[in-house]
mmCIF file of N, CA, C and O in Angstrom:
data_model
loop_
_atom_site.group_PDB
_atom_site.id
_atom_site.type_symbol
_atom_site.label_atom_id
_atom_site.label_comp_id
_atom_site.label_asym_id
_atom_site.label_seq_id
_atom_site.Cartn_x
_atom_site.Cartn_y
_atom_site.Cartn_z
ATOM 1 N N UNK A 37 0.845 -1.180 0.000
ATOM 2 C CA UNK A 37 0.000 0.000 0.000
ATOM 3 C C UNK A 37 0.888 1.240 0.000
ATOM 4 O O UNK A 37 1.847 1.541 0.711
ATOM 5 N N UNK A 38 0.174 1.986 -1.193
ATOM 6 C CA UNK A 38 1.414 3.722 -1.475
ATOM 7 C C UNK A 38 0.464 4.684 -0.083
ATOM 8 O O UNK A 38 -0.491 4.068 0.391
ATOM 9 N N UNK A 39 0.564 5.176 0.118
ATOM 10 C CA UNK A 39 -0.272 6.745 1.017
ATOM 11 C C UNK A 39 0.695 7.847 0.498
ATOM 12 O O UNK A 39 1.855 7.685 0.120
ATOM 13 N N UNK A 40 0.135 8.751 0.546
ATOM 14 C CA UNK A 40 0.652 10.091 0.355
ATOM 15 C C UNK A 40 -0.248 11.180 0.488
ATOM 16 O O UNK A 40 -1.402 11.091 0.069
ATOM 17 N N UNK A 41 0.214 12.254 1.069
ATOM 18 C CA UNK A 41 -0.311 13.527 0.986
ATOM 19 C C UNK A 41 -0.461 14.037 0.237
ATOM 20 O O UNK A 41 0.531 14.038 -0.491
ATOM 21 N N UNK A 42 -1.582 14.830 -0.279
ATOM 22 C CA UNK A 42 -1.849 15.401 -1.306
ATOM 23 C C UNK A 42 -1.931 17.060 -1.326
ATOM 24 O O UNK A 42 -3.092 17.467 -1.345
ATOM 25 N N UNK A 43 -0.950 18.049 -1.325
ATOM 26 C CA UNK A 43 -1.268 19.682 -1.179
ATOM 27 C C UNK A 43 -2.394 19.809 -1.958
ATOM 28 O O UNK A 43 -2.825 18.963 -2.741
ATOM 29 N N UNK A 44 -2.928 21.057 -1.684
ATOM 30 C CA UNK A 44 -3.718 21.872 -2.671
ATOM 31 C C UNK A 44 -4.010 23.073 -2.736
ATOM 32 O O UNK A 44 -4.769 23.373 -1.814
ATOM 33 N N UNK A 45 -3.838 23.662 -3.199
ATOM 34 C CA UNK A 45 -4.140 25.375 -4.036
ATOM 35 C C UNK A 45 -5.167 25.086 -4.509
ATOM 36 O O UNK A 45 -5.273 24.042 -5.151
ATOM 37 N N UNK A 46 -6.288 25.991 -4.310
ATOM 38 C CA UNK A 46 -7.451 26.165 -5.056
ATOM 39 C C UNK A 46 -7.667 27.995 -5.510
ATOM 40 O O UNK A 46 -6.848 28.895 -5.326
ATOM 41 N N UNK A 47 -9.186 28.102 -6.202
ATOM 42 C CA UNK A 47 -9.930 29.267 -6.693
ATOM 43 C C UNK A 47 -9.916 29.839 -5.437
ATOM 44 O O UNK A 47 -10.167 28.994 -4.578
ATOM 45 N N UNK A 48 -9.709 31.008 -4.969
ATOM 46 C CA UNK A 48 -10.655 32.062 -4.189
ATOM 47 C C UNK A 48 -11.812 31.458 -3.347
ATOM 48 O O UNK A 48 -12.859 31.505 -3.993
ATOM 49 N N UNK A 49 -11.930 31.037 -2.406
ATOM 50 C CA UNK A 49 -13.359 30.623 -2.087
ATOM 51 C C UNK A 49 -13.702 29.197 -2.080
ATOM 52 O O UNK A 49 -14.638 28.728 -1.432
ATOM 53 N N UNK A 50 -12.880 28.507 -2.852
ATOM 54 C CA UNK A 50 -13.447 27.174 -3.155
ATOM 55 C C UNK A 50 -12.876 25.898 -2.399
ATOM 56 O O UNK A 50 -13.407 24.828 -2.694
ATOM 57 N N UNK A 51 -11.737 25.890 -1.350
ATOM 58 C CA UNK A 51 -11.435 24.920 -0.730
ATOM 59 C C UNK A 51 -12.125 24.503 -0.262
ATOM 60 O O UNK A 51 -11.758 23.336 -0.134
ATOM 61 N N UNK A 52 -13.484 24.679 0.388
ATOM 62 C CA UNK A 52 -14.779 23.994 1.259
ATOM 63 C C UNK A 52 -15.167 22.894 0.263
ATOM 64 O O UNK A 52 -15.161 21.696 0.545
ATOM 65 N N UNK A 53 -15.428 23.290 -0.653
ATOM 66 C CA UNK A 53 -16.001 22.618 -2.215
ATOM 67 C C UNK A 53 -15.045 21.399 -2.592
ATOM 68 O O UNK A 53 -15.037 20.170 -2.661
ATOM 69 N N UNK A 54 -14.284 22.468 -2.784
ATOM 70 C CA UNK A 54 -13.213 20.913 -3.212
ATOM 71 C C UNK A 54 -12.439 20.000 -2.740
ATOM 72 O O UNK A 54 -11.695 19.278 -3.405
ATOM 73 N N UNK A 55 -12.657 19.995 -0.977
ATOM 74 C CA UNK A 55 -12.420 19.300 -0.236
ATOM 75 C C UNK A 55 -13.453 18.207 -0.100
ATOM 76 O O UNK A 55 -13.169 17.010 -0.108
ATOM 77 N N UNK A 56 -15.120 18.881 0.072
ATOM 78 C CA UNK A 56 -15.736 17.998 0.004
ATOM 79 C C UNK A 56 -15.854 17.090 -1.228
ATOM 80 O O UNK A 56 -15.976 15.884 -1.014
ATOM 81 N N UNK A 57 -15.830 17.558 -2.563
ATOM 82 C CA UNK A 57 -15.690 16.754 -3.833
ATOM 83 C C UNK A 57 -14.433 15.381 -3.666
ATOM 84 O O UNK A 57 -14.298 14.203 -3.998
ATOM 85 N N UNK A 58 -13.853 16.229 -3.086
ATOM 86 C CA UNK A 58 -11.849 15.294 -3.311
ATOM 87 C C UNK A 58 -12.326 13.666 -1.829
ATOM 88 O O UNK A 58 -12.106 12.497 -2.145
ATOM 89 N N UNK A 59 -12.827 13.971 -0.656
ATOM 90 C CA UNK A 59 -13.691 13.747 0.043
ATOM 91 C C UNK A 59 -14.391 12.049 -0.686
ATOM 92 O O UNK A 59 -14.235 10.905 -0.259
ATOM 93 N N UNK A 60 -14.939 12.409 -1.548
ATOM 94 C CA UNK A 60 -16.233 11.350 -2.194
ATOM 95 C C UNK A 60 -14.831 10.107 -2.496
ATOM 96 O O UNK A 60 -14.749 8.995 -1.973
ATOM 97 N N UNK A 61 -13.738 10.804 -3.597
ATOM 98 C CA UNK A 61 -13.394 9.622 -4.040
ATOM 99 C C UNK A 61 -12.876 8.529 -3.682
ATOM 100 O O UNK A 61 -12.577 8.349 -2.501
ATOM 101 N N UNK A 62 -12.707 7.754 -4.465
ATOM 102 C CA UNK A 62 -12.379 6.306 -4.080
ATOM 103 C C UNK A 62 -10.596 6.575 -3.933
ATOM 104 O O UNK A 62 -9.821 7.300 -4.557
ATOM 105 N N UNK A 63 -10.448 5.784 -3.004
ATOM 106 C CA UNK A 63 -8.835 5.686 -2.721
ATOM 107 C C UNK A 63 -8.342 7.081 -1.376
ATOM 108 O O UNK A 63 -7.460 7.079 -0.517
ATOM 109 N N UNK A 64 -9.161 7.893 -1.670
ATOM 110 C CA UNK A 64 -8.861 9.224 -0.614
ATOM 111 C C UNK A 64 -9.543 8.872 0.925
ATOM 112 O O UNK A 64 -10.698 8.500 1.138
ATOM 113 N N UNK A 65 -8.453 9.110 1.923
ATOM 114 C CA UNK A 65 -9.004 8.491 3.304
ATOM 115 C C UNK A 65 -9.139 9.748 3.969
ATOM 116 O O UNK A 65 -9.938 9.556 4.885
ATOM 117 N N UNK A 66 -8.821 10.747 3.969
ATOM 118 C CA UNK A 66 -9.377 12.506 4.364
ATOM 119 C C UNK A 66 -8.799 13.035 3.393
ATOM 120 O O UNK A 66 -7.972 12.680 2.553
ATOM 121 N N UNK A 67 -9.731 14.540 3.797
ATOM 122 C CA UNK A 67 -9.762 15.669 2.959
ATOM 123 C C UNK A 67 -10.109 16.973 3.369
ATOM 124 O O UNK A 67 -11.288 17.325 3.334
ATOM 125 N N UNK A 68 -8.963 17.944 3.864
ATOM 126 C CA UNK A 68 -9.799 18.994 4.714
ATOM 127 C C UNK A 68 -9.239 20.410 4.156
ATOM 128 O O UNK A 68 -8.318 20.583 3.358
ATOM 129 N N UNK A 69 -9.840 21.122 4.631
ATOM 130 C CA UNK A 69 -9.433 22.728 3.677
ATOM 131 C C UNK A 69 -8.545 22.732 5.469
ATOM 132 O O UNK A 69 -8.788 22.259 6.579
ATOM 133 N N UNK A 70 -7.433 23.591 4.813
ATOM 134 C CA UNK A 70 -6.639 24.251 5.997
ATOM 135 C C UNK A 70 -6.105 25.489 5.706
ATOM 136 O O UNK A 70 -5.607 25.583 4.584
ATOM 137 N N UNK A 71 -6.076 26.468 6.417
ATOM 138 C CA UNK A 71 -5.214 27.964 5.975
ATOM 139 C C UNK A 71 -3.426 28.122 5.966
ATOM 140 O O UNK A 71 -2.949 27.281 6.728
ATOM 141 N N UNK A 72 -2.566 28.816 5.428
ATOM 142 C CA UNK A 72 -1.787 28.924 4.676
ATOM 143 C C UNK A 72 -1.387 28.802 3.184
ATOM 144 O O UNK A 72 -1.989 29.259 2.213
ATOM 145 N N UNK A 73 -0.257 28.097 3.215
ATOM 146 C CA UNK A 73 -0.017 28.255 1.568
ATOM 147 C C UNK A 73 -0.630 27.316 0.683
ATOM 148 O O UNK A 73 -0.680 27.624 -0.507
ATOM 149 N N UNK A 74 -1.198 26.010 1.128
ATOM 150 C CA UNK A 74 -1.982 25.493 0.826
ATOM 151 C C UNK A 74 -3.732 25.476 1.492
ATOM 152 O O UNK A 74 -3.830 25.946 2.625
ATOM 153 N N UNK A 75 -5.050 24.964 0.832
ATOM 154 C CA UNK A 75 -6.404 25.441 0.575
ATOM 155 C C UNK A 75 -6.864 23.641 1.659
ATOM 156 O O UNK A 75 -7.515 23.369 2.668
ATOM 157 N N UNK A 76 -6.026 22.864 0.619
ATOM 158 C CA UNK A 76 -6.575 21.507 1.233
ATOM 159 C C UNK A 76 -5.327 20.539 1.066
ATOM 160 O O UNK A 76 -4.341 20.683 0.342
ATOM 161 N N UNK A 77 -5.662 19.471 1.976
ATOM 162 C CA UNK A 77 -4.441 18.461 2.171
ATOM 163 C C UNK A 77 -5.614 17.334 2.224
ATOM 164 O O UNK A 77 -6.710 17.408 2.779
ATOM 165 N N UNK A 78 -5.049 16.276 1.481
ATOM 166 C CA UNK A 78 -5.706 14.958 1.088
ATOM 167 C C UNK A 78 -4.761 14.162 1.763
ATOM 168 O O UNK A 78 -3.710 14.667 2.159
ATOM 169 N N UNK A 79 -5.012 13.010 1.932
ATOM 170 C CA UNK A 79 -4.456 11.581 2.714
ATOM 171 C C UNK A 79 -5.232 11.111 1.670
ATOM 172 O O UNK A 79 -6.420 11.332 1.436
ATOM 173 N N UNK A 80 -4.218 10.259 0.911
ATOM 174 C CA UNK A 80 -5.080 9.374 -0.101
ATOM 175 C C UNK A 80 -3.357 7.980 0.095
ATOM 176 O O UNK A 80 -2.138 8.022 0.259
ATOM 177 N N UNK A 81 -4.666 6.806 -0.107
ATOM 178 C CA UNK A 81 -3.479 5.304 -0.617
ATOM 179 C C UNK A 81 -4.382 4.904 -1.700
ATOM 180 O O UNK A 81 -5.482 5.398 -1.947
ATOM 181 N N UNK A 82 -3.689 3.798 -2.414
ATOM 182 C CA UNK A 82 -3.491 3.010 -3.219
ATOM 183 C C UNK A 82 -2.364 2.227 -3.475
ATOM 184 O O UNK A 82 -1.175 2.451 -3.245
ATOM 185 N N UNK A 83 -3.090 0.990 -4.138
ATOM 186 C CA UNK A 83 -2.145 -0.148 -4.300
ATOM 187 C C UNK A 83 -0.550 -0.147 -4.773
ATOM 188 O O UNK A 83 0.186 -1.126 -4.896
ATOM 189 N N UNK A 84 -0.294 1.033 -4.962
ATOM 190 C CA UNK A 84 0.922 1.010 -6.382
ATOM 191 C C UNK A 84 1.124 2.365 -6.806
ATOM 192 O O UNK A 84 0.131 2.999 -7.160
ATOM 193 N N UNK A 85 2.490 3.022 -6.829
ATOM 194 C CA UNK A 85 2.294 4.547 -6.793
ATOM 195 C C UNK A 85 1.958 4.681 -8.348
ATOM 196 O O UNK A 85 1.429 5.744 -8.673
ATOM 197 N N UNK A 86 2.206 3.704 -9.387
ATOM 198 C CA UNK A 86 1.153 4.002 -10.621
ATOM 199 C C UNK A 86 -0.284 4.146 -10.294
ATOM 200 O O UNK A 86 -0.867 5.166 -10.664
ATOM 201 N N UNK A 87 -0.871 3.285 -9.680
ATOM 202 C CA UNK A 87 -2.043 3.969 -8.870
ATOM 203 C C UNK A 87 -2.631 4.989 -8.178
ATOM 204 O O UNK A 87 -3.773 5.449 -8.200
ATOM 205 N N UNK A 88 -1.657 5.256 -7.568
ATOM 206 C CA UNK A 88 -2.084 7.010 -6.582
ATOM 207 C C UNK A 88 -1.205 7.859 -7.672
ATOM 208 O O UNK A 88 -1.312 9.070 -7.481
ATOM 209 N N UNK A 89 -0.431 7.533 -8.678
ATOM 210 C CA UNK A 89 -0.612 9.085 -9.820
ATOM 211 C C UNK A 89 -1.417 8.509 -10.836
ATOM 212 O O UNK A 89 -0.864 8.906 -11.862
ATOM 213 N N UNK A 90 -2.403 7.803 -11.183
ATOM 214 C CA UNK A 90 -3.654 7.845 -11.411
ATOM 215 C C UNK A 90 -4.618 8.593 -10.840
ATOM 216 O O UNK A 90 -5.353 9.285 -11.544
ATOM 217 N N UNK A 91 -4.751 8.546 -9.362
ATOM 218 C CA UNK A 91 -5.643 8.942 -8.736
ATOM 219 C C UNK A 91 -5.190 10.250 -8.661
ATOM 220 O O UNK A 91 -5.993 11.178 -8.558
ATOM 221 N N UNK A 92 -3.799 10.456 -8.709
ATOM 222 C CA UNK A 92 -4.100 12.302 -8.363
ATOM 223 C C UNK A 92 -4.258 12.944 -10.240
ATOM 224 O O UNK A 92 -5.150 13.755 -10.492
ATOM 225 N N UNK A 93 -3.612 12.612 -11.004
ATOM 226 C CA UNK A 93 -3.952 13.007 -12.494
ATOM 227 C C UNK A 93 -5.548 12.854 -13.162
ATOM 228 O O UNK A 93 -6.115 13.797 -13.713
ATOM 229 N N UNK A 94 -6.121 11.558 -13.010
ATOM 230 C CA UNK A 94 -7.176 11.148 -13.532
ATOM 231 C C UNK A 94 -8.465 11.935 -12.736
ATOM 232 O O UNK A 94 -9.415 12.380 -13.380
ATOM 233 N N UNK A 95 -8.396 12.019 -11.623
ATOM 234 C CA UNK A 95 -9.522 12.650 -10.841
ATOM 235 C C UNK A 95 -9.263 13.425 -9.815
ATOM 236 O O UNK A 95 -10.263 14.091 -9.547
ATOM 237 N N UNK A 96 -8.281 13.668 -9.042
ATOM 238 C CA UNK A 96 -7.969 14.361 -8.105
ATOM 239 C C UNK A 96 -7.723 16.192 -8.796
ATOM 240 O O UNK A 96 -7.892 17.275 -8.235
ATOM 241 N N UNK A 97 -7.311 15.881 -10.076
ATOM 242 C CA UNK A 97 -6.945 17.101 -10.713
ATOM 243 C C UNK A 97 -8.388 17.586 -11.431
ATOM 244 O O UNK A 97 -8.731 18.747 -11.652
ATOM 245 N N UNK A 98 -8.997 16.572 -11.677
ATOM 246 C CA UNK A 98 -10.503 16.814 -12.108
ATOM 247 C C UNK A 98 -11.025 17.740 -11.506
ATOM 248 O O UNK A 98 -11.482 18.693 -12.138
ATOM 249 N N UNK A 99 -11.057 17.708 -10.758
ATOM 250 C CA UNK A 99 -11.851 18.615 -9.617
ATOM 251 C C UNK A 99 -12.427 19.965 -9.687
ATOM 252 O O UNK A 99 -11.910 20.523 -8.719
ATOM 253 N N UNK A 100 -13.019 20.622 -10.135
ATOM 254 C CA UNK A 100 -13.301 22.063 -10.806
ATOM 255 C C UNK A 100 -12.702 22.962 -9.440
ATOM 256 O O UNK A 100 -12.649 22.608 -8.262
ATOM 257 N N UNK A 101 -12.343 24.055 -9.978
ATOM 258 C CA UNK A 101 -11.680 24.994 -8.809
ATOM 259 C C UNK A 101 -9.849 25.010 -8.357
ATOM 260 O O UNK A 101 -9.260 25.869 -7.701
ATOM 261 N N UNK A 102 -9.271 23.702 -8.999
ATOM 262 C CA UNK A 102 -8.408 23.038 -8.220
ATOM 263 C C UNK A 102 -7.024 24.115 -9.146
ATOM 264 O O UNK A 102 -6.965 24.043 -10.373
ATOM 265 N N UNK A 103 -6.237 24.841 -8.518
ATOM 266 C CA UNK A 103 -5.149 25.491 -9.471
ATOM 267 C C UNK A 103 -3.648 24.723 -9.549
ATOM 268 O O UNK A 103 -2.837 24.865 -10.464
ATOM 269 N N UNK A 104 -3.480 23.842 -8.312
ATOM 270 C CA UNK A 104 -2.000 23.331 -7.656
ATOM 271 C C UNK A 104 -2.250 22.119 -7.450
ATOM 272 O O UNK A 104 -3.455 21.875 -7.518
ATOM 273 N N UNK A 105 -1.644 21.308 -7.240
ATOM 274 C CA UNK A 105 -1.496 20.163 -6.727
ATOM 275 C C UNK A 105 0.125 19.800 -6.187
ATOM 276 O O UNK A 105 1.008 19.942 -7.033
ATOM 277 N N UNK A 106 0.492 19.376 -4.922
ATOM 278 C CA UNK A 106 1.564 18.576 -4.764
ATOM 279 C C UNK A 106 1.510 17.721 -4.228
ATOM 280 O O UNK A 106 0.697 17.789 -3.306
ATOM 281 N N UNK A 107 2.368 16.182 -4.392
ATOM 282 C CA UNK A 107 1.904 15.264 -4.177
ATOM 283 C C UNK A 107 3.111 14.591 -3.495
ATOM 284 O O UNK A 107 4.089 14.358 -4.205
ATOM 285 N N UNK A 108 3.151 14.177 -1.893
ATOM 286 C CA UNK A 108 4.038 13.979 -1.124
ATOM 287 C C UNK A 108 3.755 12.650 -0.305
ATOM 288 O O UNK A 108 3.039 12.517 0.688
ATOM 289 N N UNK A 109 4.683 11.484 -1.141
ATOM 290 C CA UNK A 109 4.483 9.952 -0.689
ATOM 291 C C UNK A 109 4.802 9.420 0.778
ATOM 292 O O UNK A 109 5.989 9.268 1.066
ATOM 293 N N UNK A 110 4.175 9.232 1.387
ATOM 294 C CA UNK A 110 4.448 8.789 2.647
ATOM 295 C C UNK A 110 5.768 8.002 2.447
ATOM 296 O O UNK A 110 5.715 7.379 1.387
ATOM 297 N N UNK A 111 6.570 7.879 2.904
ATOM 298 C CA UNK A 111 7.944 7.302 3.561
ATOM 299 C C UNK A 111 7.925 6.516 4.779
ATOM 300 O O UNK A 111 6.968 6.780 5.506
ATOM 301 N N UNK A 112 8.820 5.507 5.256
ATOM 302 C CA UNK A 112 8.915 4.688 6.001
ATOM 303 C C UNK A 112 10.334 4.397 6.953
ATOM 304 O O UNK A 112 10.824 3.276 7.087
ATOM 305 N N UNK A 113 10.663 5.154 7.331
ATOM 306 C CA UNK A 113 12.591 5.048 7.808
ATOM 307 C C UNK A 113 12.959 4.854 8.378
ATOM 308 O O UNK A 113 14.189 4.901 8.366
#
């Protein structure tokens, strides 16, 4: 199992929104708007980090509102 954090930059206004949207999908285990330089931070896993950059390209970026994305793999050390 991959996990990783997911940053996010959004629109003006819209981290509530696109937290709850990011929220629904499959593979994402939270999703919350927070203040500073990023809007929202995702906790998302999947099987295989070809999998979780599926999930952040295919639908995570989907997301209407969404301007940034960074995507930071959990580690183990």
């Amino acid at each position: 199992m991959v996990q990783a954090f997911i940053l996010i930059q959004t629109e003006v206004g819209q981290a509530a929104a696109v937290a709850q949207a990011i929220a629904e999908l499959p593979g994402v285990t939270s999703a919350e708007d927070v203040t500073g330089p990023y809007d929202v931070i995702v906790r998302a896993e999947a099987q295989s980090v070809d999998e979780l950059g599926k999930l952040v390209v295919a639908r995570v970026q989907g997301v209407a509102g969404i301007t940034r994305t960074l995507t930071c793999p959990v580690v183990h050390l």
